[in-house]
Amino acid sequence: MPIGRKVEYEDASPEVRAVYDDIMETRKLRWIADFWKVIAQDPATLKRTWESMKQTMGPGAIDPVAKELIFVAVSIANGCEYCTTAHTATARAKGASPEMLAEAFAVMGMAAETNALVTAWQVELDDRLRSAARGC
Amino acid sequence: MPIGRKVEYEDASPEVRAVYDDIMETRKLRWIADFWKVIAQDPATLKRTWESMKQTMGPGAIDPVAKELIFVAVSIANGCEYCTTAHTATARAKGASPEMLAEAFAVMGMAAETNALVTAWQVELDDRLRSAARGC
Amino acid sequence: MPIGRKVEYEDASPEVRAVYDDIMETRKLRWIADFWKVIAQDPATLKRTWESMKQTMGPGAIDPVAKELIFVAVSIANGCEYCTTAHTATARAKGASPEMLAEAFAVMGMAAETNALVTAWQVELDDRLRSAARGC
Amino acid sequence: MPIGRKVEYEDASPEVRAVYDDIMETRKLRWIADFWKVIAQDPATLKRTWESMKQTMGPGAIDPVAKELIFVAVSIANGCEYCTTAHTATARAKGASPEMLAEAFAVMGMAAETNALVTAWQVELDDRLRSAARGC
Amino acid sequence: MPIGRKVEYEDASPEVRAVYDDIMETRKLRWIADFWKVIAQDPATLKRTWESMKQTMGPGAIDPVAKELIFVAVSIANGCEYCTTAHTATARAKGASPEMLAEAFAVMGMAAETNALVTAWQVELDDRLRSAARGC
Amino acid sequence: MPIGRKVEYEDASPEVRAVYDDIMETRKLRWIADFWKVIAQDPATLKRTWESMKQTMGPGAIDPVAKELIFVAVSIANGCEYCTTAHTATARAKGASPEMLAEAFAVMGMAAETNALVTAWQVELDDRLRSAARGC
């Protein structure tokens, strides 16, 4: 199991190939992102991660572009360059305009700044705010 | 300048009060979140942070609820409990349904997981993906 | 869907109850950790997360205590107090001695320190090291 | 003191050379990882970091492979590519099989995901869990 | 708006050019760091970020070199290679000696280590310490 | 070895007591911070961490207050509340004025924001900047 090496479709086991086919069909694409090809070295992780991704990133209550931007936000906060790039690309493919990306990036920057200020200034959480967030 | 202590409206300088008034007017609220009251110990930071927040979180290309969820995503990735709570509350106030919150949280979890897997499995960024993200 | 509120067994839907039963049977316990009870507000996330956890934390190539310590390591790096506490408790329950915990904590501290030093001193990754890690 | 530039054995001061010799003897290797060569620009940090590393990563209560995987877990959570690669290589050298690496990576991913879910869903820590973790 | 592509001075709008001029005048430099040229794709973010940077990094109560080292510390903790490099360069330009850099890096490493140890060992914050920090 | 429980001076072994004495003498204080008392459950970690802390935080090329602020910066970026509070208190004790703290916090916020913007906008590191940082 060489880490970092891609499992290409033609070399894949039937189990891995079935996941690849499902990815391409679900995403209406003819190619597989390298992330999937690399983790395919561990077929159980490939299958589990894809099933989870399909479930969480599929159609639901939130707009698909917003979902991608949320994914980008986490990836930027975690400093993951690959994920940031991959999901920025997907956001574009799903219709994010340049203005939307620029705006989302600005929000991410502000969030990171205020996260730091809150810790620095030791702002405390009160019950009113907690209740408002919890919806109860 | 005691850290963590709130500057209440009635004790605020005219400069701080002007920011408080603008916050309440912009947000159509009659109260000020503790974050602002605590950083008001440093009026320059209060003013600058509020101006930036107003500009980045105001009306724009992205839906207001999506903006709040992006803010929550960064705050969760950074482990900032106050910010997570505050912007989850704002997301609700702006119309986020329980289903939207649950879905957003699931996306944030998946993003964090794949961020780790990408680093672990040493997935490399290729030029095609970079170009797709960059839109050029 | 109130965030942060637990879904107790007696109030749970059959779908949620089935997951609870599986958790207790798999872990040989008569109670459910609060994490599961809280995310049970979103039954799809509960089911998906439990299935993934069962698969990844179950018997395998790595010693169960080592798995818990790896879980703790990530949780500490991410500053998640609940997860750190929960998996330290599980590590103990699975046989981690005080000496093992103390040693693991020391390793986590050293890793965090060298992570910072590597970035500060701009240590570059060379191909020999990459090949050794990748096993190819 | 040029940052990022390696101090090679033949150019090293006696003080640095003594650390290099100890590293090679302790690790039963004939070469020095770049990390040590780069921080050798600051001999005090080299000596202190090596002494600490030798103490924490040496024989003890935890299996040596488990220690390396804990080191990798922290490095991945902190997004340190060099450290992740270096300690994945060491884990292999100490006997980690591909299955063990794949399993450890899966655990790291799950930990990152649940860290995010715990913060998002505001799961609270109770005293029973705290006591179980503390062993008192 | 291509992400990652620089807006060169000669291609810049008057609005962007005015910010570039102010950066060069304030910093007494004849060139603009790539960070500014890249975010100039979004002129509002360029202007806002520069104004904030000018205000926070300008002359004040803290020594300019110390400010740069604080900036580097955050950037290293967040794993941002570009920012670490850029502000290490600025620290040097403002007078940081090699000894100061080495010492600052050592402090950053120790801080990261103790951050991990505090979470691992569940050290609690008491009121005396909180009061001492808050200055009240 | 109960995690989180303090080892008080009167209950400490001679080995632990020697470290406590050195901490109090070095810091010119009559009390020991809880961090040391808690990690004293593992005397080897206590001794090693204190020796490293004494070496890195002691007199050197950087001003003592600046060192504390660098420590705070890392702690805030890592979201460590105890460390942030403890070293803010120490910074005050060593002479940091309220203005210095407020200014340092503002710098930390800006750094966090630009870290996010750099990743979002995919700013690349060029050789000129790298050389300037490396001083070679």
Coordinates of C-alpha atoms in Angstrom, one line a residue, chain A residues 1-6 31-36 38-39 41-42 45 48-49 52-53 56-63 66-89 92 97 99-101 103-104 106-126 128-136, chain B residues 1-6 31-36 38-39 41-42 45 48-49 52-53 56-63 66-89 92 97 99-101 103-104 106-126 128-136:
Chain A
M1 CA 0.0 0.0 0.0
P2 CA 2.1 2.9 -1.2
I3 CA 0.9 6.2 0.4
G4 CA 0.2 9.0 -2.1
R5 CA 0.1 6.8 -5.1
K6 CA -3.2 6.8 -7.1
W31 CA -13.1 11.7 -14.0
I32 CA -12.2 11.0 -10.4
A33 CA -10.5 13.5 -8.2
D34 CA -7.0 12.4 -7.0
F35 CA -8.3 12.3 -3.4
W36 CA -10.4 9.3 -4.1
V38 CA -5.2 8.0 -3.4
I39 CA -7.4 6.8 -0.5
Q41 CA -5.3 2.2 -1.4
D42 CA -7.6 1.5 1.6
T45 CA -11.9 4.0 3.8
R48 CA -17.0 4.7 3.8
T49 CA -15.7 8.2 3.0
S52 CA -20.6 9.8 3.9
M53 CA -19.6 12.5 1.4
T56 CA -23.7 15.0 3.5
M57 CA -22.9 16.9 0.3
G58 CA -26.0 15.7 -1.6
P59 CA -29.2 17.7 -2.1
G60 CA -30.8 18.9 1.1
A61 CA -31.9 21.9 3.0
I62 CA -28.9 24.1 2.1
D63 CA -28.0 25.5 -1.3
A66 CA -23.2 27.3 0.2
K67 CA -22.3 23.7 1.2
E68 CA -19.1 24.0 -0.9
L69 CA -18.2 27.3 0.7
I70 CA -18.7 25.8 4.2
F71 CA -16.4 23.0 3.1
V72 CA -13.8 25.6 1.9
A73 CA -14.2 27.5 5.2
V74 CA -13.2 24.5 7.3
S75 CA -10.4 23.6 4.9
I76 CA -8.9 27.1 5.1
A77 CA -9.1 27.2 8.8
N78 CA -7.3 23.8 8.9
G79 CA -4.8 25.0 6.3
C80 CA -5.5 22.2 3.9
E81 CA -4.4 23.5 0.5
Y82 CA -5.7 20.5 -1.5
C83 CA -9.2 20.6 0.0
T84 CA -9.4 24.4 -0.3
T85 CA -8.5 24.2 -4.0
A86 CA -10.7 21.2 -4.7
H87 CA -13.8 22.6 -3.1
T88 CA -13.2 26.1 -4.5
A89 CA -13.2 24.4 -7.9
R92 CA -17.3 27.3 -9.2
S97 CA -19.5 33.6 -9.1
E99 CA -18.1 37.9 -6.3
M100 CA -19.4 35.1 -4.2
L101 CA -16.0 33.6 -3.7
E103 CA -17.2 37.6 -0.3
A104 CA -16.9 34.2 1.2
A106 CA -13.7 37.9 3.3
V107 CA -16.1 36.3 5.8
M108 CA -13.6 33.5 6.5
G109 CA -10.9 36.1 7.2
M110 CA -13.2 38.1 9.6
A111 CA -14.2 34.9 11.4
A112 CA -10.6 33.9 12.0
E113 CA -9.9 37.4 13.3
T114 CA -12.8 37.5 15.7
N115 CA -12.0 34.0 16.9
A116 CA -8.6 35.3 18.0
L117 CA -10.0 38.5 19.5
V118 CA -12.6 36.5 21.5
T119 CA -9.9 34.3 23.1
A120 CA -7.6 37.2 23.6
W121 CA -10.2 39.4 25.3
Q122 CA -11.7 36.5 27.2
V123 CA -15.2 37.1 26.1
E124 CA -17.6 34.9 28.1
L125 CA -20.6 33.0 26.8
D126 CA -23.8 33.9 28.6
R128 CA -29.1 34.1 26.7
L129 CA -26.7 33.6 23.8
R130 CA -26.5 29.9 24.4
S131 CA -30.3 29.6 24.5
A132 CA -30.6 31.6 21.3
A133 CA -28.1 29.3 19.5
R134 CA -29.7 26.2 20.9
G135 CA -33.2 27.2 19.9
C136 CA -34.6 26.2 23.2
Chain B
M1 CA -8.3 48.5 30.7
P2 CA -9.6 45.4 32.4
I3 CA -9.7 42.4 30.0
G4 CA -13.0 40.6 29.8
R5 CA -15.0 43.3 31.4
K6 CA -17.9 44.8 29.4
W31 CA -28.9 45.2 22.5
I32 CA -25.2 44.7 21.9
A33 CA -23.5 41.3 21.9
D34 CA -20.9 40.9 24.7
F35 CA -18.1 40.6 22.1
W36 CA -18.5 44.3 21.2
V38 CA -15.6 43.6 25.8
I39 CA -13.4 44.8 22.9
Q41 CA -12.0 48.5 26.2
D42 CA -9.9 49.2 23.1
T45 CA -10.2 47.8 17.8
R48 CA -12.1 48.9 13.1
T49 CA -13.6 45.4 13.8
S52 CA -14.9 45.4 8.8
M53 CA -17.7 43.1 10.1
T56 CA -18.1 41.7 5.1
M57 CA -21.3 40.5 6.7
G58 CA -23.6 43.0 5.1
P59 CA -25.8 42.4 2.0
G60 CA -23.9 41.1 -1.0
A61 CA -23.6 38.2 -3.4
I62 CA -24.1 35.4 -0.9
D63 CA -27.2 34.7 1.0
A66 CA -24.9 31.1 4.2
K67 CA -22.6 33.8 5.4
E68 CA -23.4 33.0 9.0
L69 CA -22.8 29.3 8.4
I70 CA -19.4 30.0 6.8
F71 CA -18.6 32.1 9.9
V72 CA -19.7 29.1 12.1
A73 CA -17.6 26.7 10.1
V74 CA -14.4 28.7 10.7
S75 CA -15.2 29.2 14.4
I76 CA -15.8 25.4 14.8
A77 CA -12.5 24.6 13.0
N78 CA -10.8 27.0 15.3
G79 CA -12.6 25.7 18.4
C80 CA -14.1 29.1 19.3
E81 CA -17.1 28.3 21.5
Y82 CA -18.3 31.8 21.9
C83 CA -18.2 32.6 18.1
T84 CA -19.8 29.2 17.2
T85 CA -22.6 30.0 19.6
A86 CA -23.0 33.6 18.6
H87 CA -23.1 33.0 14.9
T88 CA -25.3 29.9 15.2
A89 CA -27.8 32.2 17.0
R92 CA -31.2 31.1 13.3
S97 CA -34.0 26.0 10.0
E99 CA -32.5 21.0 9.1
M100 CA -30.1 23.6 7.6
L101 CA -28.0 23.7 10.8
E103 CA -26.8 19.7 7.5
A104 CA -24.2 22.4 7.8
A106 CA -22.5 17.4 9.0
V107 CA -20.6 19.2 6.1
M108 CA -18.2 20.8 8.7
G109 CA -17.5 17.3 10.2
M110 CA -16.9 15.8 6.7
A111 CA -14.6 18.6 5.8
A112 CA -12.5 18.2 8.9
E113 CA -12.3 14.5 8.3
T114 CA -11.1 14.8 4.7
N115 CA -8.7 17.6 5.6
A116 CA -7.0 15.0 7.9
L117 CA -7.2 12.2 5.3
V118 CA -5.6 14.4 2.6
T119 CA -2.6 15.2 4.8
A120 CA -2.3 11.6 6.1
W121 CA -2.5 10.1 2.6
Q122 CA -0.3 12.9 1.1
V123 CA -2.7 13.7 -1.7
E124 CA -1.0 16.1 -4.2
L125 CA -2.5 19.1 -5.8
D126 CA -2.3 19.0 -9.6
R128 CA -5.7 20.9 -13.5
L129 CA -7.4 21.2 -10.1
R130 CA -5.5 24.4 -9.4
S131 CA -6.7 25.9 -12.7
A132 CA -10.2 24.9 -12.1
A133 CA -10.2 26.6 -8.7
R134 CA -8.5 29.7 -9.9
G135 CA -10.9 30.1 -12.9
C136 CA -8.1 30.8 -15.3

